[in-house]
Amino acid sequence: MDIQSSSADLSEMLAAGTKESHTKTEISQLGRDFYRGIVKKDILKKGIEALYFIYSAMEDELERNKDHPYIAPIYFPTELYRREALAKDLQYFYGADWESLISPSAATKLWVKRIHEVGKKDPGMLVAHCYVRYIGDLSGGHLLNNVAKKVLRLPSTGEGLKFYQFEGITSHKGFKQLYRSKLNEVDAEMETKMSIVEEANRAYGYSLKVIAELEEIGKSSKEEPVGLGHSHAGAIGDEAKCPFSAGTAGAGENANYVSHISNQLALAALVAVFAGFTAWYALRAP
């Protein structure tokens, strides 16, 4: 699709311009294992660590650039910021000394470096990273929260899953509509909008590097998996909603939903890591 002719709205340009990133993304073994109830806590911890460093970088740069004309329309710290929630999850899994026990992986460092780079040199490109992360997290969070809670038998009070809890948002659907409209308020030239789309595809590339890294950890881990040891379709709804059942989805939006959730599950091996590296469907859906 020619995204320049499809729409001048940034939200539509991002949706059209990142579609290929979705179709190229195959369902990972990591996601398949999770859906089958095969969970390793060492992968879980590394995934949470990755998100903590990624969000810390994003939110540092958003604060630094919150008055930038492209950032100001999508600046929602109360509603969206995830660093504090991830810190609580890390404390739950690692204990009080969690900060001394974590470090960014090689793939995470690459993404963090890129976020700081654009934050300092070209702040408008942070819009792309916000698009890829936040709204995908918000879209898949409730579903993935239920799956993770069930497979890992986490407390019903929410410990270990704070990442999914957007306490500043009362209506996820309403907020996504608001965010889409705010993206379209970004008053940029077409060339700049194209650059934002390109940066969003770059962000998807970084997410795939994190996925690959987590999968390698899983292959080398000698830890026994934990979980229920069976499919969790019941935790997320009927088979048509299963993120690994592309054949059961309908055409158009339903198929896009499958792609959206599949890529989310791929990034995060478990718990807080299962969150949205894709926002394509999220910002197209009503």
Short mmCIF file of N, CA and C in Angstrom, two decimals, residues 85-243:
data_model
loop_
_atom_site.label_atom_id
_atom_site.label_comp_id
_atom_site.label_asym_id
_atom_site.label_seq_id
_atom_site.Cartn_x
_atom_site.Cartn_y
_atom_site.Cartn_z
N ALA A 85 5.54 0.46 37.45
CA ALA A 85 4.86 -0.84 37.53
C ALA A 85 5.85 -1.98 37.34
N LEU A 86 6.75 -1.84 36.39
CA LEU A 86 7.75 -2.87 36.15
C LEU A 86 8.70 -3.02 37.34
N ALA A 87 9.02 -1.90 37.99
CA ALA A 87 9.87 -1.96 39.19
C ALA A 87 9.20 -2.79 40.28
N LYS A 88 7.89 -2.63 40.42
CA LYS A 88 7.16 -3.41 41.42
C LYS A 88 7.17 -4.90 41.07
N ASP A 89 7.04 -5.20 39.79
CA ASP A 89 7.09 -6.60 39.37
C ASP A 89 8.48 -7.20 39.61
N LEU A 90 9.51 -6.43 39.33
CA LEU A 90 10.87 -6.91 39.57
C LEU A 90 11.12 -7.14 41.06
N GLN A 91 10.59 -6.26 41.88
CA GLN A 91 10.74 -6.45 43.33
C GLN A 91 10.01 -7.71 43.78
N TYR A 92 8.87 -7.98 43.18
CA TYR A 92 8.11 -9.18 43.54
C TYR A 92 8.92 -10.44 43.20
N PHE A 93 9.55 -10.46 42.03
CA PHE A 93 10.25 -11.66 41.59
C PHE A 93 11.68 -11.77 42.11
N TYR A 94 12.35 -10.63 42.34
CA TYR A 94 13.75 -10.65 42.76
C TYR A 94 13.96 -10.31 44.23
N GLY A 95 13.03 -9.59 44.83
CA GLY A 95 13.22 -9.16 46.20
C GLY A 95 13.68 -7.71 46.29
N ALA A 96 13.94 -7.26 47.51
CA ALA A 96 14.25 -5.86 47.76
C ALA A 96 15.51 -5.38 47.04
N ASP A 97 16.44 -6.26 46.78
CA ASP A 97 17.71 -5.88 46.14
C ASP A 97 17.67 -6.04 44.62
N TRP A 98 16.50 -5.98 44.04
CA TRP A 98 16.36 -6.27 42.62
C TRP A 98 17.24 -5.40 41.73
N GLU A 99 17.44 -4.14 42.11
CA GLU A 99 18.21 -3.23 41.25
C GLU A 99 19.65 -3.69 41.07
N SER A 100 20.20 -4.34 42.08
CA SER A 100 21.58 -4.82 42.00
C SER A 100 21.69 -6.16 41.29
N LEU A 101 20.57 -6.75 40.96
CA LEU A 101 20.56 -8.09 40.38
C LEU A 101 20.22 -8.12 38.89
N ILE A 102 19.93 -6.97 38.32
CA ILE A 102 19.52 -6.94 36.92
C ILE A 102 20.51 -6.15 36.07
N SER A 103 20.53 -6.46 34.79
CA SER A 103 21.36 -5.73 33.83
C SER A 103 20.77 -5.92 32.44
N PRO A 104 20.94 -4.94 31.55
CA PRO A 104 20.37 -5.06 30.21
C PRO A 104 21.13 -6.06 29.36
N SER A 105 20.41 -6.82 28.57
CA SER A 105 21.02 -7.77 27.65
C SER A 105 21.58 -7.03 26.44
N ALA A 106 22.26 -7.75 25.58
CA ALA A 106 22.84 -7.14 24.38
C ALA A 106 21.76 -6.54 23.48
N ALA A 107 20.69 -7.29 23.23
CA ALA A 107 19.61 -6.80 22.38
C ALA A 107 18.89 -5.62 23.02
N THR A 108 18.71 -5.69 24.33
CA THR A 108 18.06 -4.59 25.04
C THR A 108 18.91 -3.33 24.96
N LYS A 109 20.21 -3.47 25.09
CA LYS A 109 21.11 -2.32 25.01
C LYS A 109 20.99 -1.61 23.67
N LEU A 110 20.84 -2.39 22.60
CA LEU A 110 20.70 -1.80 21.27
C LEU A 110 19.45 -0.94 21.18
N TRP A 111 18.35 -1.45 21.71
CA TRP A 111 17.09 -0.69 21.65
C TRP A 111 17.19 0.55 22.53
N VAL A 112 17.72 0.38 23.73
CA VAL A 112 17.87 1.51 24.65
C VAL A 112 18.76 2.59 24.02
N LYS A 113 19.84 2.17 23.40
CA LYS A 113 20.74 3.12 22.75
C LYS A 113 20.01 3.91 21.67
N ARG A 114 19.20 3.22 20.89
CA ARG A 114 18.46 3.90 19.82
C ARG A 114 17.46 4.90 20.39
N ILE A 115 16.77 4.53 21.44
CA ILE A 115 15.79 5.44 22.06
C ILE A 115 16.47 6.71 22.54
N HIS A 116 17.60 6.57 23.22
CA HIS A 116 18.32 7.76 23.70
C HIS A 116 18.86 8.58 22.54
N GLU A 117 19.27 7.89 21.50
CA GLU A 117 19.81 8.58 20.33
C GLU A 117 18.76 9.48 19.69
N VAL A 118 17.58 8.94 19.44
CA VAL A 118 16.54 9.77 18.81
C VAL A 118 16.03 10.82 19.78
N GLY A 119 16.00 10.50 21.08
CA GLY A 119 15.55 11.47 22.06
C GLY A 119 16.42 12.71 22.09
N LYS A 120 17.70 12.53 21.85
CA LYS A 120 18.64 13.65 21.89
C LYS A 120 18.78 14.35 20.55
N LYS A 121 18.72 13.59 19.45
CA LYS A 121 19.01 14.16 18.14
C LYS A 121 17.77 14.45 17.30
N ASP A 122 16.72 13.68 17.49
CA ASP A 122 15.52 13.82 16.66
C ASP A 122 14.30 13.38 17.46
N PRO A 123 13.89 14.17 18.46
CA PRO A 123 12.87 13.74 19.43
C PRO A 123 11.54 13.32 18.83
N GLY A 124 11.21 13.85 17.66
CA GLY A 124 9.94 13.48 17.05
C GLY A 124 9.83 11.99 16.76
N MET A 125 10.97 11.33 16.59
CA MET A 125 10.96 9.90 16.30
C MET A 125 10.55 9.06 17.51
N LEU A 126 10.51 9.67 18.69
CA LEU A 126 10.01 8.95 19.86
C LEU A 126 8.55 8.56 19.68
N VAL A 127 7.83 9.30 18.84
CA VAL A 127 6.44 8.97 18.55
C VAL A 127 6.33 7.53 18.05
N ALA A 128 7.28 7.11 17.24
CA ALA A 128 7.26 5.75 16.69
C ALA A 128 7.39 4.70 17.78
N HIS A 129 8.28 4.93 18.72
CA HIS A 129 8.49 3.96 19.79
C HIS A 129 7.28 3.91 20.73
N CYS A 130 6.67 5.06 20.95
CA CYS A 130 5.44 5.09 21.76
C CYS A 130 4.33 4.31 21.07
N TYR A 131 4.22 4.49 19.76
CA TYR A 131 3.20 3.78 18.99
C TYR A 131 3.38 2.27 19.11
N VAL A 132 4.61 1.81 18.94
CA VAL A 132 4.88 0.38 18.96
C VAL A 132 4.64 -0.21 20.34
N ARG A 133 4.98 0.54 21.40
CA ARG A 133 4.92 -0.03 22.74
C ARG A 133 3.59 0.18 23.44
N TYR A 134 3.26 1.41 23.74
CA TYR A 134 2.22 1.65 24.73
C TYR A 134 0.84 1.13 24.35
N ILE A 135 0.39 1.40 23.13
CA ILE A 135 -0.97 1.02 22.79
C ILE A 135 -1.09 -0.49 22.58
N GLY A 136 -0.03 -1.11 22.13
CA GLY A 136 -0.03 -2.57 22.08
C GLY A 136 -0.15 -3.17 23.46
N ASP A 137 0.57 -2.59 24.42
CA ASP A 137 0.49 -3.06 25.80
C ASP A 137 -0.92 -2.93 26.34
N LEU A 138 -1.50 -1.78 26.09
CA LEU A 138 -2.85 -1.51 26.57
C LEU A 138 -3.86 -2.46 25.94
N SER A 139 -3.68 -2.76 24.65
CA SER A 139 -4.64 -3.61 23.94
C SER A 139 -4.58 -5.05 24.42
N GLY A 140 -3.37 -5.59 24.52
CA GLY A 140 -3.24 -7.00 24.88
C GLY A 140 -3.13 -7.27 26.36
N GLY A 141 -2.97 -6.21 27.14
CA GLY A 141 -2.68 -6.39 28.55
C GLY A 141 -3.70 -7.20 29.33
N HIS A 142 -4.98 -6.92 29.14
CA HIS A 142 -6.00 -7.62 29.93
C HIS A 142 -6.01 -9.11 29.60
N LEU A 143 -5.97 -9.42 28.32
CA LEU A 143 -5.95 -10.82 27.89
C LEU A 143 -4.71 -11.53 28.43
N LEU A 144 -3.56 -10.91 28.24
CA LEU A 144 -2.31 -11.54 28.63
C LEU A 144 -2.17 -11.62 30.14
N ASN A 145 -2.72 -10.66 30.85
CA ASN A 145 -2.74 -10.69 32.31
C ASN A 145 -3.45 -11.95 32.80
N ASN A 146 -4.59 -12.26 32.20
CA ASN A 146 -5.36 -13.43 32.62
C ASN A 146 -4.60 -14.73 32.36
N VAL A 147 -3.93 -14.80 31.20
CA VAL A 147 -3.18 -16.01 30.88
C VAL A 147 -2.01 -16.18 31.84
N ALA A 148 -1.24 -15.11 32.04
CA ALA A 148 -0.06 -15.19 32.90
C ALA A 148 -0.44 -15.52 34.33
N LYS A 149 -1.51 -14.93 34.81
CA LYS A 149 -1.95 -15.19 36.19
C LYS A 149 -2.31 -16.66 36.36
N LYS A 150 -2.96 -17.22 35.35
CA LYS A 150 -3.39 -18.62 35.45
C LYS A 150 -2.21 -19.57 35.34
N VAL A 151 -1.33 -19.35 34.37
CA VAL A 151 -0.26 -20.30 34.15
C VAL A 151 0.77 -20.28 35.26
N LEU A 152 1.01 -19.11 35.86
CA LEU A 152 2.03 -19.01 36.90
C LEU A 152 1.45 -18.99 38.30
N ARG A 153 0.13 -19.10 38.40
CA ARG A 153 -0.54 -19.12 39.70
C ARG A 153 -0.13 -17.93 40.56
N LEU A 154 -0.15 -16.76 39.97
CA LEU A 154 0.22 -15.55 40.69
C LEU A 154 -0.94 -15.07 41.55
N PRO A 155 -0.66 -14.24 42.56
CA PRO A 155 -1.71 -13.80 43.48
C PRO A 155 -2.85 -13.07 42.76
N SER A 156 -4.05 -13.30 43.22
CA SER A 156 -5.22 -12.64 42.63
C SER A 156 -5.19 -11.14 42.89
N THR A 157 -4.39 -10.70 43.86
CA THR A 157 -4.29 -9.28 44.19
C THR A 157 -3.42 -8.51 43.21
N GLY A 158 -2.76 -9.20 42.28
CA GLY A 158 -2.06 -8.51 41.21
C GLY A 158 -0.56 -8.43 41.31
N GLU A 159 0.04 -8.95 42.39
CA GLU A 159 1.49 -8.90 42.49
C GLU A 159 2.14 -9.67 41.34
N GLY A 160 3.18 -9.08 40.79
CA GLY A 160 3.87 -9.69 39.66
C GLY A 160 3.28 -9.34 38.32
N LEU A 161 2.13 -8.66 38.32
CA LEU A 161 1.45 -8.31 37.07
C LEU A 161 1.07 -6.83 37.02
N LYS A 162 1.78 -6.01 37.75
CA LYS A 162 1.47 -4.58 37.79
C LYS A 162 1.64 -3.95 36.41
N PHE A 163 2.51 -4.53 35.61
CA PHE A 163 2.75 -4.01 34.27
C PHE A 163 1.47 -3.88 33.46
N TYR A 164 0.55 -4.82 33.68
CA TYR A 164 -0.70 -4.84 32.91
C TYR A 164 -1.76 -3.89 33.44
N GLN A 165 -1.56 -3.36 34.61
CA GLN A 165 -2.62 -2.63 35.29
C GLN A 165 -2.50 -1.13 35.03
N PHE A 166 -3.28 -0.64 34.10
CA PHE A 166 -3.29 0.77 33.73
C PHE A 166 -4.31 1.48 34.61
N GLU A 167 -3.89 1.82 35.81
CA GLU A 167 -4.83 2.34 36.79
C GLU A 167 -5.34 3.73 36.45
N GLY A 168 -4.63 4.45 35.59
CA GLY A 168 -5.06 5.78 35.21
C GLY A 168 -6.03 5.81 34.04
N ILE A 169 -6.43 4.63 33.56
CA ILE A 169 -7.33 4.54 32.41
C ILE A 169 -8.58 3.77 32.80
N THR A 170 -9.72 4.38 32.62
CA THR A 170 -10.98 3.72 32.98
C THR A 170 -11.56 2.93 31.81
N SER A 171 -11.34 3.40 30.59
CA SER A 171 -11.84 2.71 29.40
C SER A 171 -10.70 2.53 28.41
N HIS A 172 -10.27 1.29 28.21
CA HIS A 172 -9.18 1.04 27.28
C HIS A 172 -9.59 1.43 25.86
N LYS A 173 -10.80 1.08 25.48
CA LYS A 173 -11.28 1.40 24.14
C LYS A 173 -11.33 2.91 23.93
N GLY A 174 -11.87 3.60 24.90
CA GLY A 174 -11.97 5.05 24.78
C GLY A 174 -10.61 5.71 24.72
N PHE A 175 -9.67 5.20 25.50
CA PHE A 175 -8.34 5.81 25.49
C PHE A 175 -7.64 5.56 24.17
N LYS A 176 -7.80 4.37 23.60
CA LYS A 176 -7.17 4.11 22.31
C LYS A 176 -7.72 5.04 21.23
N GLN A 177 -9.00 5.32 21.29
CA GLN A 177 -9.59 6.26 20.34
C GLN A 177 -9.00 7.66 20.54
N LEU A 178 -8.84 8.04 21.80
CA LEU A 178 -8.23 9.34 22.11
C LEU A 178 -6.80 9.39 21.59
N TYR A 179 -6.05 8.33 21.83
CA TYR A 179 -4.65 8.32 21.42
C TYR A 179 -4.51 8.39 19.91
N ARG A 180 -5.39 7.69 19.22
CA ARG A 180 -5.38 7.74 17.76
C ARG A 180 -5.62 9.18 17.27
N SER A 181 -6.56 9.86 17.90
CA SER A 181 -6.84 11.24 17.50
C SER A 181 -5.66 12.16 17.83
N LYS A 182 -4.97 11.88 18.93
CA LYS A 182 -3.82 12.69 19.31
C LYS A 182 -2.64 12.46 18.36
N LEU A 183 -2.48 11.23 17.90
CA LEU A 183 -1.46 10.97 16.89
C LEU A 183 -1.71 11.82 15.65
N ASN A 184 -2.97 11.96 15.31
CA ASN A 184 -3.32 12.72 14.11
C ASN A 184 -3.18 14.22 14.31
N GLU A 185 -2.96 14.65 15.54
CA GLU A 185 -2.69 16.06 15.82
C GLU A 185 -1.22 16.42 15.63
N VAL A 186 -0.38 15.42 15.45
CA VAL A 186 1.04 15.69 15.22
C VAL A 186 1.17 16.43 13.89
N ASP A 187 1.55 17.69 13.98
CA ASP A 187 1.57 18.57 12.81
C ASP A 187 2.95 18.53 12.15
N ALA A 188 3.14 17.51 11.34
CA ALA A 188 4.43 17.29 10.70
C ALA A 188 4.26 17.21 9.19
N GLU A 189 5.33 17.54 8.48
CA GLU A 189 5.33 17.40 7.03
C GLU A 189 5.30 15.91 6.66
N MET A 190 4.86 15.64 5.43
CA MET A 190 4.76 14.25 4.99
C MET A 190 6.09 13.52 5.11
N GLU A 191 7.18 14.18 4.78
CA GLU A 191 8.49 13.54 4.87
C GLU A 191 8.79 13.10 6.30
N THR A 192 8.43 13.94 7.26
CA THR A 192 8.67 13.60 8.67
C THR A 192 7.78 12.44 9.09
N LYS A 193 6.53 12.45 8.65
CA LYS A 193 5.63 11.34 8.98
C LYS A 193 6.17 10.03 8.41
N MET A 194 6.71 10.09 7.22
CA MET A 194 7.31 8.89 6.63
C MET A 194 8.49 8.40 7.47
N SER A 195 9.25 9.35 8.01
CA SER A 195 10.38 8.98 8.86
C SER A 195 9.91 8.32 10.15
N ILE A 196 8.78 8.79 10.67
CA ILE A 196 8.21 8.18 11.88
C ILE A 196 7.79 6.75 11.60
N VAL A 197 7.18 6.53 10.44
CA VAL A 197 6.79 5.16 10.05
C VAL A 197 8.03 4.28 9.93
N GLU A 198 9.07 4.80 9.32
CA GLU A 198 10.32 4.05 9.18
C GLU A 198 10.89 3.71 10.55
N GLU A 199 10.83 4.65 11.47
CA GLU A 199 11.34 4.41 12.82
C GLU A 199 10.50 3.36 13.55
N ALA A 200 9.20 3.34 13.30
CA ALA A 200 8.34 2.32 13.91
C ALA A 200 8.75 0.93 13.43
N ASN A 201 9.04 0.81 12.15
CA ASN A 201 9.50 -0.48 11.64
C ASN A 201 10.86 -0.86 12.23
N ARG A 202 11.68 0.13 12.46
CA ARG A 202 12.96 -0.12 13.12
C ARG A 202 12.72 -0.66 14.54
N ALA A 203 11.75 -0.07 15.23
CA ALA A 203 11.43 -0.52 16.59
C ALA A 203 10.95 -1.97 16.59
N TYR A 204 10.15 -2.34 15.59
CA TYR A 204 9.74 -3.74 15.48
C TYR A 204 10.96 -4.64 15.33
N GLY A 205 11.95 -4.18 14.58
CA GLY A 205 13.17 -4.96 14.42
C GLY A 205 13.89 -5.18 15.73
N TYR A 206 13.94 -4.15 16.55
CA TYR A 206 14.57 -4.31 17.86
C TYR A 206 13.80 -5.30 18.72
N SER A 207 12.49 -5.26 18.63
CA SER A 207 11.68 -6.19 19.43
C SER A 207 11.96 -7.63 19.03
N LEU A 208 12.15 -7.87 17.73
CA LEU A 208 12.45 -9.22 17.27
C LEU A 208 13.80 -9.71 17.77
N LYS A 209 14.74 -8.79 17.93
CA LYS A 209 16.05 -9.16 18.49
C LYS A 209 15.90 -9.60 19.94
N VAL A 210 15.04 -8.91 20.68
CA VAL A 210 14.80 -9.30 22.06
C VAL A 210 14.13 -10.68 22.11
N ILE A 211 13.17 -10.91 21.23
CA ILE A 211 12.51 -12.21 21.16
C ILE A 211 13.54 -13.31 20.91
N ALA A 212 14.39 -13.10 19.92
CA ALA A 212 15.39 -14.12 19.57
C ALA A 212 16.32 -14.40 20.75
N GLU A 213 16.66 -13.36 21.46
CA GLU A 213 17.54 -13.51 22.62
C GLU A 213 16.87 -14.34 23.71
N LEU A 214 15.61 -14.06 23.98
CA LEU A 214 14.88 -14.81 24.99
C LEU A 214 14.74 -16.28 24.58
N GLU A 215 14.53 -16.51 23.30
CA GLU A 215 14.42 -17.89 22.83
C GLU A 215 15.73 -18.65 23.03
N GLU A 216 16.85 -17.99 22.82
CA GLU A 216 18.15 -18.63 23.03
C GLU A 216 18.35 -18.96 24.50
N ILE A 217 17.91 -18.07 25.38
CA ILE A 217 17.99 -18.34 26.81
C ILE A 217 17.18 -19.59 27.13
N GLY A 218 16.00 -19.68 26.52
CA GLY A 218 15.14 -20.84 26.76
C GLY A 218 15.78 -22.14 26.30
N LYS A 219 16.47 -22.09 25.16
CA LYS A 219 17.10 -23.30 24.63
C LYS A 219 18.23 -23.80 25.53
N SER A 220 18.96 -22.86 26.13
CA SER A 220 20.12 -23.25 26.94
C SER A 220 19.78 -23.47 28.40
N SER A 221 18.59 -23.08 28.79
CA SER A 221 18.20 -23.20 30.20
C SER A 221 17.97 -24.66 30.59
N LYS A 222 18.47 -25.02 31.75
CA LYS A 222 18.26 -26.36 32.28
C LYS A 222 17.12 -26.38 33.30
N GLU A 223 16.55 -25.23 33.54
CA GLU A 223 15.47 -25.13 34.51
C GLU A 223 14.23 -25.85 34.00
N GLU A 224 13.56 -26.52 34.90
CA GLU A 224 12.30 -27.18 34.54
C GLU A 224 11.22 -26.12 34.38
N PRO A 225 10.40 -26.22 33.33
CA PRO A 225 9.32 -25.25 33.15
C PRO A 225 8.27 -25.39 34.23
N VAL A 226 7.61 -24.28 34.51
CA VAL A 226 6.49 -24.30 35.44
C VAL A 226 5.23 -23.95 34.69
N GLY A 227 4.07 -24.20 35.30
CA GLY A 227 2.81 -23.87 34.66
C GLY A 227 1.85 -25.03 34.72
N LEU A 228 0.80 -24.94 33.97
CA LEU A 228 -0.24 -25.96 34.00
C LEU A 228 0.01 -27.09 33.03
N GLY A 229 0.89 -26.86 32.05
CA GLY A 229 1.25 -27.93 31.15
C GLY A 229 0.20 -28.27 30.11
N HIS A 230 -0.70 -27.36 29.82
CA HIS A 230 -1.67 -27.62 28.77
C HIS A 230 -2.08 -26.29 28.16
N SER A 231 -2.85 -26.39 27.08
CA SER A 231 -3.26 -25.19 26.38
C SER A 231 -4.11 -24.29 27.26
N HIS A 232 -3.99 -22.97 27.01
CA HIS A 232 -4.71 -22.01 27.83
C HIS A 232 -5.78 -21.27 27.05
N ALA A 233 -6.37 -21.95 26.07
CA ALA A 233 -7.44 -21.30 25.31
C ALA A 233 -8.55 -20.86 26.23
N GLY A 234 -8.82 -21.62 27.26
CA GLY A 234 -9.89 -21.27 28.18
C GLY A 234 -9.63 -19.99 28.93
N ALA A 235 -8.36 -19.64 29.07
CA ALA A 235 -8.02 -18.43 29.82
C ALA A 235 -8.23 -17.18 28.99
N ILE A 236 -8.28 -17.32 27.66
CA ILE A 236 -8.37 -16.14 26.83
C ILE A 236 -9.60 -16.14 25.93
N GLY A 237 -10.40 -17.17 25.99
CA GLY A 237 -11.60 -17.16 25.19
C GLY A 237 -11.65 -18.35 24.25
N ASP A 238 -12.55 -18.32 23.29
CA ASP A 238 -12.72 -19.46 22.41
C ASP A 238 -11.58 -19.56 21.40
N GLU A 239 -11.61 -20.64 20.63
CA GLU A 239 -10.50 -20.93 19.72
C GLU A 239 -10.31 -19.86 18.67
N ALA A 240 -11.39 -19.19 18.28
CA ALA A 240 -11.26 -18.16 17.27
C ALA A 240 -10.43 -16.99 17.74
N LYS A 241 -10.29 -16.86 19.07
CA LYS A 241 -9.51 -15.76 19.62
C LYS A 241 -8.09 -16.20 19.99
N CYS A 242 -7.80 -17.44 19.78
CA CYS A 242 -6.47 -17.95 20.12
C CYS A 242 -5.43 -17.30 19.23
N PRO A 243 -4.37 -16.72 19.80
CA PRO A 243 -3.38 -16.03 18.99
C PRO A 243 -2.58 -16.95 18.09
#
